[in-house]
Tab-separated table of C-alpha atoms in Angstrom:
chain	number	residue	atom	x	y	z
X	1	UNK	CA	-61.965	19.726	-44.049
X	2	UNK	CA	-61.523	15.977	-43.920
X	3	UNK	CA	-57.582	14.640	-43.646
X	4	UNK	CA	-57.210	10.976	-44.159
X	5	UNK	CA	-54.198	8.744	-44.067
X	6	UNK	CA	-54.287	7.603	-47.555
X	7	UNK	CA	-54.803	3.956	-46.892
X	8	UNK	CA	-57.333	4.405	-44.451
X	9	UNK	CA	-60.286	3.147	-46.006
X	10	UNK	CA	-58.734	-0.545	-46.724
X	11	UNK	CA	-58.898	-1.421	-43.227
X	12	UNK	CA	-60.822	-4.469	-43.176
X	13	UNK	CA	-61.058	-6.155	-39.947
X	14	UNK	CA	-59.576	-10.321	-40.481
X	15	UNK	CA	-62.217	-11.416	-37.371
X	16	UNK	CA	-61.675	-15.249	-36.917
X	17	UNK	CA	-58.340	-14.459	-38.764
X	18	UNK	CA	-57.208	-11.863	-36.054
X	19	UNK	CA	-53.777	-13.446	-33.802
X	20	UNK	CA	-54.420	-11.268	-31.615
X	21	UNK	CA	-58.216	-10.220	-31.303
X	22	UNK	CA	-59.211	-6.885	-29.928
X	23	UNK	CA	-61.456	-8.604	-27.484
X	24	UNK	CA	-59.128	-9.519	-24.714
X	25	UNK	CA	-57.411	-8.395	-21.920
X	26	UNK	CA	-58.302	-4.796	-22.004
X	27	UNK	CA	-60.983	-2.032	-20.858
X	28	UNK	CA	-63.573	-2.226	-23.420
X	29	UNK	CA	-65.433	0.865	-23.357
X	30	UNK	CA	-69.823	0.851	-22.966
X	31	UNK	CA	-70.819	4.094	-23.994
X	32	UNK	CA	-73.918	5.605	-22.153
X	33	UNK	CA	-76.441	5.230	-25.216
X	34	UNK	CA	-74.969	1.468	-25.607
X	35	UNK	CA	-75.490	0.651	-22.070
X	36	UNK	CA	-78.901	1.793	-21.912
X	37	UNK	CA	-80.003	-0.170	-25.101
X	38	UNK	CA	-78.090	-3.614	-23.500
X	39	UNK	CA	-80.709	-3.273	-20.311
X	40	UNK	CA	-83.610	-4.636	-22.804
X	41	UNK	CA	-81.336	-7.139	-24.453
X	42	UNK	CA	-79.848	-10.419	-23.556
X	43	UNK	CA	-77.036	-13.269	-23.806
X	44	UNK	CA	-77.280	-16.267	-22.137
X	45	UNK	CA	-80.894	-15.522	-20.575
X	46	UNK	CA	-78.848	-12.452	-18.814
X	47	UNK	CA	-79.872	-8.886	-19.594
X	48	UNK	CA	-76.487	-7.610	-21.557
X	49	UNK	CA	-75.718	-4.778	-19.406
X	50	UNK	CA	-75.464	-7.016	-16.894
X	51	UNK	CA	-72.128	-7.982	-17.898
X	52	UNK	CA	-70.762	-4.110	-17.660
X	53	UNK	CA	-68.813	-2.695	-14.534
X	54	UNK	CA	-67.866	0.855	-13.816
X	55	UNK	CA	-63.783	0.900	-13.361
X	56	UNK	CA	-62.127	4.177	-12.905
X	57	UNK	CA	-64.941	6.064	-13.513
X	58	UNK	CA	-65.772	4.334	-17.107
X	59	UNK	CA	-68.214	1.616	-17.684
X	60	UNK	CA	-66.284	-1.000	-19.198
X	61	UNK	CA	-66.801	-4.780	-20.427
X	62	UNK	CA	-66.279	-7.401	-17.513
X	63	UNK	CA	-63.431	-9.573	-18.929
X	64	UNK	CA	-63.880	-13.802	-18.169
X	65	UNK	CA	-61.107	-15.015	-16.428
X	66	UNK	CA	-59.230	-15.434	-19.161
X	67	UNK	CA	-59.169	-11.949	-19.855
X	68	UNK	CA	-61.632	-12.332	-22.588
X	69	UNK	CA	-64.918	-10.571	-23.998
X	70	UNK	CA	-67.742	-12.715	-22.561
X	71	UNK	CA	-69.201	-12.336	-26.084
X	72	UNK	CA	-66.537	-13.519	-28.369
X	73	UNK	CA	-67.531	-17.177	-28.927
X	74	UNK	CA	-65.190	-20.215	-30.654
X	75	UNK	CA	-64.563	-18.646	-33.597
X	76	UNK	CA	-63.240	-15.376	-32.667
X	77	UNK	CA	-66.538	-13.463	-33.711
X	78	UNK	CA	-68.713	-11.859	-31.682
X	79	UNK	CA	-72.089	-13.255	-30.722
X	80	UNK	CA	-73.672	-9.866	-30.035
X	81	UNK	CA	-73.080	-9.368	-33.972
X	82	UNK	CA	-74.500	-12.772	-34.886
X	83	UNK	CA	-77.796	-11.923	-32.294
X	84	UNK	CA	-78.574	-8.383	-33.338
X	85	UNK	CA	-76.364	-7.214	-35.816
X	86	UNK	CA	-73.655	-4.321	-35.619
X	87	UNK	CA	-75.676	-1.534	-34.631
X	88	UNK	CA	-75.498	-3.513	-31.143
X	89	UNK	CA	-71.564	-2.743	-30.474
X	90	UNK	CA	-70.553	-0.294	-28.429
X	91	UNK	CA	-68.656	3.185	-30.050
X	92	UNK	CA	-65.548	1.882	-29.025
X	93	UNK	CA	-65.942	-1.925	-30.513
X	94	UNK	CA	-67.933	-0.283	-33.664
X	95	UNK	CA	-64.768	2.089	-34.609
X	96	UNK	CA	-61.921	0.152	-33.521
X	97	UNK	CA	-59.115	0.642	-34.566
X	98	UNK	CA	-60.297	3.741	-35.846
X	99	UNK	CA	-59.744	7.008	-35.061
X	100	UNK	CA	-60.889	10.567	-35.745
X	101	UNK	CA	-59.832	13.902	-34.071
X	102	UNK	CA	-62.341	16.889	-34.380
X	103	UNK	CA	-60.577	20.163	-34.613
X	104	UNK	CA	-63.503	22.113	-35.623
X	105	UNK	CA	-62.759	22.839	-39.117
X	106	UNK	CA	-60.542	19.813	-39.224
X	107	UNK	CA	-61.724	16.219	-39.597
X	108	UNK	CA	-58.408	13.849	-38.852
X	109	UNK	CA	-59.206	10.135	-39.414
X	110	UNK	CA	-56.422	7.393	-38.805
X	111	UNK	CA	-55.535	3.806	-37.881
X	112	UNK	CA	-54.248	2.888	-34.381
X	113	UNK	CA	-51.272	0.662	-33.854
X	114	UNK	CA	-53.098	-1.506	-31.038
X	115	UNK	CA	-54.612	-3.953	-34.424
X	116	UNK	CA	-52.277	-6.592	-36.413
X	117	UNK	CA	-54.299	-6.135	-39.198
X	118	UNK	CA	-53.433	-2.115	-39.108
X	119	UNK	CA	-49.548	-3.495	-38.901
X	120	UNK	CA	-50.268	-5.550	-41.903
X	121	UNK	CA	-51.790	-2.537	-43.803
X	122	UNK	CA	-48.869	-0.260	-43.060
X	123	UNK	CA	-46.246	-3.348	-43.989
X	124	UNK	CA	-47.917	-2.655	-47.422
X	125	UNK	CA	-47.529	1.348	-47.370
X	126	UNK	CA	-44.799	3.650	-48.715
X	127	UNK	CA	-43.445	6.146	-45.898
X	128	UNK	CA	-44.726	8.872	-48.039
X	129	UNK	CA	-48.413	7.178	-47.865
X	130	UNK	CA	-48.543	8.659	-44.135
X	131	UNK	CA	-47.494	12.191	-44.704
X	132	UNK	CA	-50.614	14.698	-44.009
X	133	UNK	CA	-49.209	17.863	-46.008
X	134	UNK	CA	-46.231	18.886	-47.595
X	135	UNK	CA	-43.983	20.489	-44.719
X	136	UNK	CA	-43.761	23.651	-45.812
X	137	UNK	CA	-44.254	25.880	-43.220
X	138	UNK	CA	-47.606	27.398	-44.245
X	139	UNK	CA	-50.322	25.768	-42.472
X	140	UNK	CA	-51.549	26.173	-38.761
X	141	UNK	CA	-48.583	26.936	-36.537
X	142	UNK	CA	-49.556	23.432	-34.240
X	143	UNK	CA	-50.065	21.514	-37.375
X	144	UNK	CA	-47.104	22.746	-39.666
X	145	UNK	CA	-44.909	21.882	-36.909
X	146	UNK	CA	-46.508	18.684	-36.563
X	147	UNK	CA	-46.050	18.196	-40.027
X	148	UNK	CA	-42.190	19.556	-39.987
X	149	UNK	CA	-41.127	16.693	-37.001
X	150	UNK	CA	-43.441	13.351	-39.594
X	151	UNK	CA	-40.964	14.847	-42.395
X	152	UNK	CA	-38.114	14.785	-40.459
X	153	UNK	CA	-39.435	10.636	-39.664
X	154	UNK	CA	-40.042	10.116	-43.094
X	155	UNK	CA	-36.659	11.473	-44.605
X	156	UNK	CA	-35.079	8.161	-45.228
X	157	UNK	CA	-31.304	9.672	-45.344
X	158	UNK	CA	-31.997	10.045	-41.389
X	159	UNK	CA	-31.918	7.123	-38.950
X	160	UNK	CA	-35.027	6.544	-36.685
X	161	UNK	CA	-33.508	7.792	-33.939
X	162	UNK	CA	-31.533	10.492	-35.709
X	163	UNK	CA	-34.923	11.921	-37.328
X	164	UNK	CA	-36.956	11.630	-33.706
X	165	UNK	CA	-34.022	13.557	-31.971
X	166	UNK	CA	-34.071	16.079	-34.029
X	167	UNK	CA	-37.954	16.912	-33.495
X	168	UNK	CA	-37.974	16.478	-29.714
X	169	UNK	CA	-35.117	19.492	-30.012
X	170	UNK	CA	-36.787	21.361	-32.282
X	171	UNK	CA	-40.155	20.941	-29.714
X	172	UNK	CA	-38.319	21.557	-26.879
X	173	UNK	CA	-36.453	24.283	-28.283
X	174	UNK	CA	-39.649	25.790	-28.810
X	175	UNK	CA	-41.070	25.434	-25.101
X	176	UNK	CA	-37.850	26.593	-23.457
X	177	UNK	CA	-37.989	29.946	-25.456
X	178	UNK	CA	-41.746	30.458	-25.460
X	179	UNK	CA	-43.641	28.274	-22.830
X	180	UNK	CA	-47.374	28.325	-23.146
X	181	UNK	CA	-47.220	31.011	-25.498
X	182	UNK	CA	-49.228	30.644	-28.549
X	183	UNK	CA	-46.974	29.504	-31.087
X	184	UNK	CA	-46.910	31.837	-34.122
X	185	UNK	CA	-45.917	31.218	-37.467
X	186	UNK	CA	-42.874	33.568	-37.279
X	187	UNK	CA	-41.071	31.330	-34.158
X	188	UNK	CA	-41.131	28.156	-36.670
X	189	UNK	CA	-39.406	29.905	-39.440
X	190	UNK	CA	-35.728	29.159	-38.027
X	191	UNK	CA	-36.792	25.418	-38.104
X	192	UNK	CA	-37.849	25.148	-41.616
X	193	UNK	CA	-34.743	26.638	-42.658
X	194	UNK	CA	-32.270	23.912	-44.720
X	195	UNK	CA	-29.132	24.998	-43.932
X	196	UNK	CA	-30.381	24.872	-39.655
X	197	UNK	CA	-32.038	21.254	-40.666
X	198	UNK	CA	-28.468	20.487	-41.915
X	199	UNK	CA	-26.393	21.839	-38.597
X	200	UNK	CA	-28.580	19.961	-36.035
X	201	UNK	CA	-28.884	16.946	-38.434
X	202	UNK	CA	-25.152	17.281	-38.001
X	203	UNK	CA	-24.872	17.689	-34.509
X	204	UNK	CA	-27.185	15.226	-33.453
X	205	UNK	CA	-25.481	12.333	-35.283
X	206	UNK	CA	-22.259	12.911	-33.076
X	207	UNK	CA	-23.761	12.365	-29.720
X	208	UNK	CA	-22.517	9.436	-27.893
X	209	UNK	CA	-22.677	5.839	-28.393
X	210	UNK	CA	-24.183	5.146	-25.111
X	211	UNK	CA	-25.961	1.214	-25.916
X	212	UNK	CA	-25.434	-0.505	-22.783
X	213	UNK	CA	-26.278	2.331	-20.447
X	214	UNK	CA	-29.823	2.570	-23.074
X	215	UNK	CA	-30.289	-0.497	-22.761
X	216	UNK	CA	-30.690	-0.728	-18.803
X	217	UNK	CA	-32.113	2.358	-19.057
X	218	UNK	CA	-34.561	0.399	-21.304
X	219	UNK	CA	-34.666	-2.903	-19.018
X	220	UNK	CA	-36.089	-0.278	-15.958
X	221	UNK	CA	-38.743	1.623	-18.127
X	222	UNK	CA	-39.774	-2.310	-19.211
X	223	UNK	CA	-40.170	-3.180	-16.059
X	224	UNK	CA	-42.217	-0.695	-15.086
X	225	UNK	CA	-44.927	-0.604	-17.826
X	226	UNK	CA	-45.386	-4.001	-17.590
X	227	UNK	CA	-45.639	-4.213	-13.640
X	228	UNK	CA	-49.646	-3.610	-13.584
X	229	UNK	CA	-50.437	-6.001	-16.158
X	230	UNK	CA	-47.477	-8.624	-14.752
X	231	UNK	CA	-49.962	-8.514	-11.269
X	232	UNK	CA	-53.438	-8.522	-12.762
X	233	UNK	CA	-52.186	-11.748	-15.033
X	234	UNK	CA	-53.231	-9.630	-18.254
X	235	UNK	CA	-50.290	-10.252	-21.842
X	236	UNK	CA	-48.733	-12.955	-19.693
X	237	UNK	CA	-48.328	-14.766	-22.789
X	238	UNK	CA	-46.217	-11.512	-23.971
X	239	UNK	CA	-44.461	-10.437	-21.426
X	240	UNK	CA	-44.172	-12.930	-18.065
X	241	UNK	CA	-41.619	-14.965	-18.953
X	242	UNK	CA	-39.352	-12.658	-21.115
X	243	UNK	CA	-40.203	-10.188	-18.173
X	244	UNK	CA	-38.318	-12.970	-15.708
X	245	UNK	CA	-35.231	-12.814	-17.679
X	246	UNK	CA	-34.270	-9.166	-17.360
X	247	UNK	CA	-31.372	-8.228	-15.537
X	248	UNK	CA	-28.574	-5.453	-15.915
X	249	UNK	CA	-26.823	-5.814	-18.873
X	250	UNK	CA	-22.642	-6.716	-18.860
X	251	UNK	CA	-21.535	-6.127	-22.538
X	252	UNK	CA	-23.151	-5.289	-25.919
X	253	UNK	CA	-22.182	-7.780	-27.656
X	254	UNK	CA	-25.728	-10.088	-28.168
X	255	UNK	CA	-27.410	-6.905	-28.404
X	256	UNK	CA	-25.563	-5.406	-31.634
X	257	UNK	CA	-26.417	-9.185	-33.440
X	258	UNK	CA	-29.906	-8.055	-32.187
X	259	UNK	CA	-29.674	-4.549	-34.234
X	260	UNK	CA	-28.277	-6.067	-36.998
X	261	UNK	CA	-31.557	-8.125	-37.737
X	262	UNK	CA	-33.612	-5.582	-36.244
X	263	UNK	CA	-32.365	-3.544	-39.524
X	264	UNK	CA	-35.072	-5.384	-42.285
X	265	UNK	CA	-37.806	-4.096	-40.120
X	266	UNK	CA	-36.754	-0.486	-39.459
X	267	UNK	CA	-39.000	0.567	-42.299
X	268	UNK	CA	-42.283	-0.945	-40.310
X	269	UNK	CA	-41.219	0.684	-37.385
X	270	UNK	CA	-40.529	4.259	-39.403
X	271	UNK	CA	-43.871	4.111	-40.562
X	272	UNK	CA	-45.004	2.884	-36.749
X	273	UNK	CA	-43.854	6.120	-35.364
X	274	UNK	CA	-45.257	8.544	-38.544
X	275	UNK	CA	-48.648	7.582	-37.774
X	276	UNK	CA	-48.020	7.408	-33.922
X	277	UNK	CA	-47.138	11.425	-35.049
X	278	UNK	CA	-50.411	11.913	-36.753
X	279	UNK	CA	-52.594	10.165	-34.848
X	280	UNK	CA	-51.087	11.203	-30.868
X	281	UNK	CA	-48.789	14.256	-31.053
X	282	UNK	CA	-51.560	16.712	-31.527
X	283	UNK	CA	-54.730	16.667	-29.976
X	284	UNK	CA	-57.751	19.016	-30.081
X	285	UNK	CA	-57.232	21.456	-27.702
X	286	UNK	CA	-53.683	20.804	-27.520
X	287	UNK	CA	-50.751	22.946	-27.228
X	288	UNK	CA	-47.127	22.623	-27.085
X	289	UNK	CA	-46.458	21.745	-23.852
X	290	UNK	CA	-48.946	18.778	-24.803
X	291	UNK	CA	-47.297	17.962	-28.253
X	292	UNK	CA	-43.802	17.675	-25.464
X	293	UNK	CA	-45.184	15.458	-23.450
X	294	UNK	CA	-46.964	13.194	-26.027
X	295	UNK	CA	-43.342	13.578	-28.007
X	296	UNK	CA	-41.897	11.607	-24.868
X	297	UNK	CA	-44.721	9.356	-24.450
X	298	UNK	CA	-44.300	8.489	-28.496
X	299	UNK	CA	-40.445	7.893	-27.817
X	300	UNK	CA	-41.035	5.865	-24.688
X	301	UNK	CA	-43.832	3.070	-26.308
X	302	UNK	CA	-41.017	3.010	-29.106
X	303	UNK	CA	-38.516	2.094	-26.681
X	304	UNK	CA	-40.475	-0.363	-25.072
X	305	UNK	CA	-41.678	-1.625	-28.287
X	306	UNK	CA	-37.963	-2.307	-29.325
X	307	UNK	CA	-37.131	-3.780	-25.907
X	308	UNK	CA	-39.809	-5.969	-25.945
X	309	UNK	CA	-38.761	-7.581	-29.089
X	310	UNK	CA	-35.040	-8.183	-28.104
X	311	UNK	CA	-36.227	-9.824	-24.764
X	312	UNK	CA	-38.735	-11.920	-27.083
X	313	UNK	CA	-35.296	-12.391	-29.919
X	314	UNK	CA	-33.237	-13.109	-26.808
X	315	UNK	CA	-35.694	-16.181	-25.033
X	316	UNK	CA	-36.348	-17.222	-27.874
X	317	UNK	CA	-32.846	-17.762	-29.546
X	318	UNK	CA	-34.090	-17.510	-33.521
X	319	UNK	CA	-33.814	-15.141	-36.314
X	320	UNK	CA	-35.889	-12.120	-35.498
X	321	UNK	CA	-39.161	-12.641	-37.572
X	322	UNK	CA	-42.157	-10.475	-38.923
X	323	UNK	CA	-44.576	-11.842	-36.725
X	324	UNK	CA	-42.591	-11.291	-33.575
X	325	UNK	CA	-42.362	-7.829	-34.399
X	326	UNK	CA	-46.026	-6.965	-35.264
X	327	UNK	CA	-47.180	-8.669	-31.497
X	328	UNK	CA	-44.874	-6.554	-29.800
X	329	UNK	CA	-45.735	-3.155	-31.680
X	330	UNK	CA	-49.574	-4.089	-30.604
X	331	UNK	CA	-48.995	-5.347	-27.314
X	332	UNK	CA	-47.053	-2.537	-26.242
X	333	UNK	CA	-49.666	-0.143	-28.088
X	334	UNK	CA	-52.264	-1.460	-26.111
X	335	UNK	CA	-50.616	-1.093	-22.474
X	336	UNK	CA	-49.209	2.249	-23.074
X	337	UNK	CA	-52.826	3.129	-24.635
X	338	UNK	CA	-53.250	5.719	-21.644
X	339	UNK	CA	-55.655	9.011	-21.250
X	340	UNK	CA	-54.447	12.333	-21.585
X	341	UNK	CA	-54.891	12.930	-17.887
X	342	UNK	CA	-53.093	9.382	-16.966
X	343	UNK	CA	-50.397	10.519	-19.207
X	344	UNK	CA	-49.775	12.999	-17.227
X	345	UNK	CA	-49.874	11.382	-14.190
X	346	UNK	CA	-47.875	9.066	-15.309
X	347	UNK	CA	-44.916	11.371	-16.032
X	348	UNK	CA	-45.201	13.598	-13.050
X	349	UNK	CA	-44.247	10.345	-10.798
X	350	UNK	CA	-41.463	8.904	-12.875
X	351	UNK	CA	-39.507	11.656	-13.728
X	352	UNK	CA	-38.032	14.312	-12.342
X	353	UNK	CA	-39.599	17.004	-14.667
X	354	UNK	CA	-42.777	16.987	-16.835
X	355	UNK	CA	-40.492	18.056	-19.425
X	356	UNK	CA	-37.128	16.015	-20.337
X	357	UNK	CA	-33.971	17.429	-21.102
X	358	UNK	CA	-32.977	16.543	-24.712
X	359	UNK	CA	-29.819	14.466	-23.547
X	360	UNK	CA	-32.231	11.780	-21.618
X	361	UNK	CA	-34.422	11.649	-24.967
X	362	UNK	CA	-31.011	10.771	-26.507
X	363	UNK	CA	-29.911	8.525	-23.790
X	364	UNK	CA	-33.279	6.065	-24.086
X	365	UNK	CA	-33.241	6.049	-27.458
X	366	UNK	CA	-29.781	5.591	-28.126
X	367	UNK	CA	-27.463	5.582	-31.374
């Protein structure tokens, strides 16, 4: 069974049209078979595999010093392409941005949010365009529960946050009371019930107002995604200088203008974290300790993808605009655009326990 996001096949890539290409300042993966075939061709009188490196274990692209593909010429093409056609490209280059997930007897195929063009595509969608199934409680336990917390998103009666909170405590509900247990359809019932959707709706919209305590809380996680790439001189276009200005935060006030205008794009950014959902929360082989800590990775990048903006809105000191938003949903994407096993890692060092308590979900996201 094939599941597609319904817009998936009019991604076209925009190339020389691209404002922020693909082919810089990133690992770009050489698959084995690719690799092989680039020892018996060559650019610039150099054998093409001579331009690979093994980093971390993966054979990767070696970047110019600008951070860019050696092979992406003037134009913003690639010159591979031009010499020997497509079938020369690496898996990674050849797909990009998409994605497929092989669950055996499921097929998932989606968009990643690491392209502008993707963010262009979505600008054009309906939330309802990146729903997988109706939520109705009657598929796979993993995937009806997926498909219960992208309703919850898509419900435009909630806020953003509102609608997120209430699916990290319906996950983490779930983990406290069964751990690794396999999840059966029975334990989900409770959460597809209206009148309990209506209570925790309820309850969840009268936490605490806590903005300038979220927003440090915000200026620290910044900080600390950003510190790799800040050394190795990678998005300094991005982040460096906005990265400069951070500092704790003394009153509110330039921050609620911020929200205000922020507003007109929480539709993008709806639709941002629905197919973040369906593309990241459930992978094969996954189970719901997984789907927890991929729910907290999903809530962090948006967090980070919100504070990068404001520090861009801030430095900048103009009316928060459409482009501004799309770089900072990709650039973000693309540094938080970690392995399972890094994700992990990741976590594990940072926080006191692999698994958050809801109230710290609710403090970094906020009202």
């Amino acid at each position: 069974m094939k599941k597609k996001q319904s817009f998936y096949d009019g991604f076209c890539c925009i190339a020389d049209k691209c404002p922020l290409t693909c082919c810089m300042q990133w690992k770009i993966a050489v698959d084995g078979e690719t690799k092989n075939d680039w020892e018996v061709k060559r650019f610039e009188g150099k054998p093409l595999s001579s331009y690979v490196k093994s980093e971390d274990g993966v054979d990767v692209i070696c970047l110019n010093g600008q951070g860019v593909c050696p092979f992406l010429d003037e134009k913003q093409l690639c010159s591979l392409v031009g010499l020997y056609g497509e079938t020369v490209l690496s898996e990674t280059c050849h797909t990009f941005p998409r994605q497929v997930h092989d669950f055996g007897n499921r097929q998932e195929y989606s968009l990643v949010s690491c392209c502008p063009a993707v963010i262009d595509l979505w600008d054009k969608q309906d939330v309802n365009d990146f729903m997988d199934n109706e939520c109705n409680g009657e598929e796979e336990p993993l995937f009806a529960l997926r498909a219960l917390l992208m309703n919850f998103i898509a419900n435009k009666q909630y806020s953003v946050t509102t609608a997120f909170l209430m699916g990290y405590f319906v996950l983490s509900d779930l983990y406290e009371q069964y751990g690794d247990e396999t999840i059966l359809e029975q334990y989900l019932a409770q959460y597809f019930d209206k009148q309990f959707q209506r209570e925790l709706y309820t309850a969840v919209e009268e936490r605490e107002d806590t903005v300038l305590a979220t927003l440090n809380e915000r200026c620290e996680l910044w900080l600390d995604i950003v510190e790799n790439y800040r050394r190795e001189g990678l998005y300094t276009e991005y982040i460096e200088q906005i990265s400069k200005t951070v500092q704790p935060e003394k009153s509110d006030v330039q921050y609620r203008k911020f929200e205000e205008e922020l507003e007109a794009f929480m539709p993008l950014l709806r639709k941002f974290l629905l197919s973040e959902l369906f593309t990241n929360l459930l992978i094969p082989d996954g189970d719901l300790l997984s789907m927890v800590v991929k729910m907290q990775w999903i809530s962090m990048e948006y967090a980070a993808v919100c504070h990068g903006i404001y520090l861009k809105w801030r430095s900048q000191g103009v009316l928060l605009h459409y482009n501004m938003v799309r770089e900072y949903m990709v650039i973000v994407s693309r540094m938080m655009g970690y392995d399972e096993e890094d994700i992990y890692e990741y976590m594990e060092n940072s926080f006191e326990s692999l698994v958050w308590e809801w109230g710290y979900m609710a403090f970094l996201l906020g009202k």
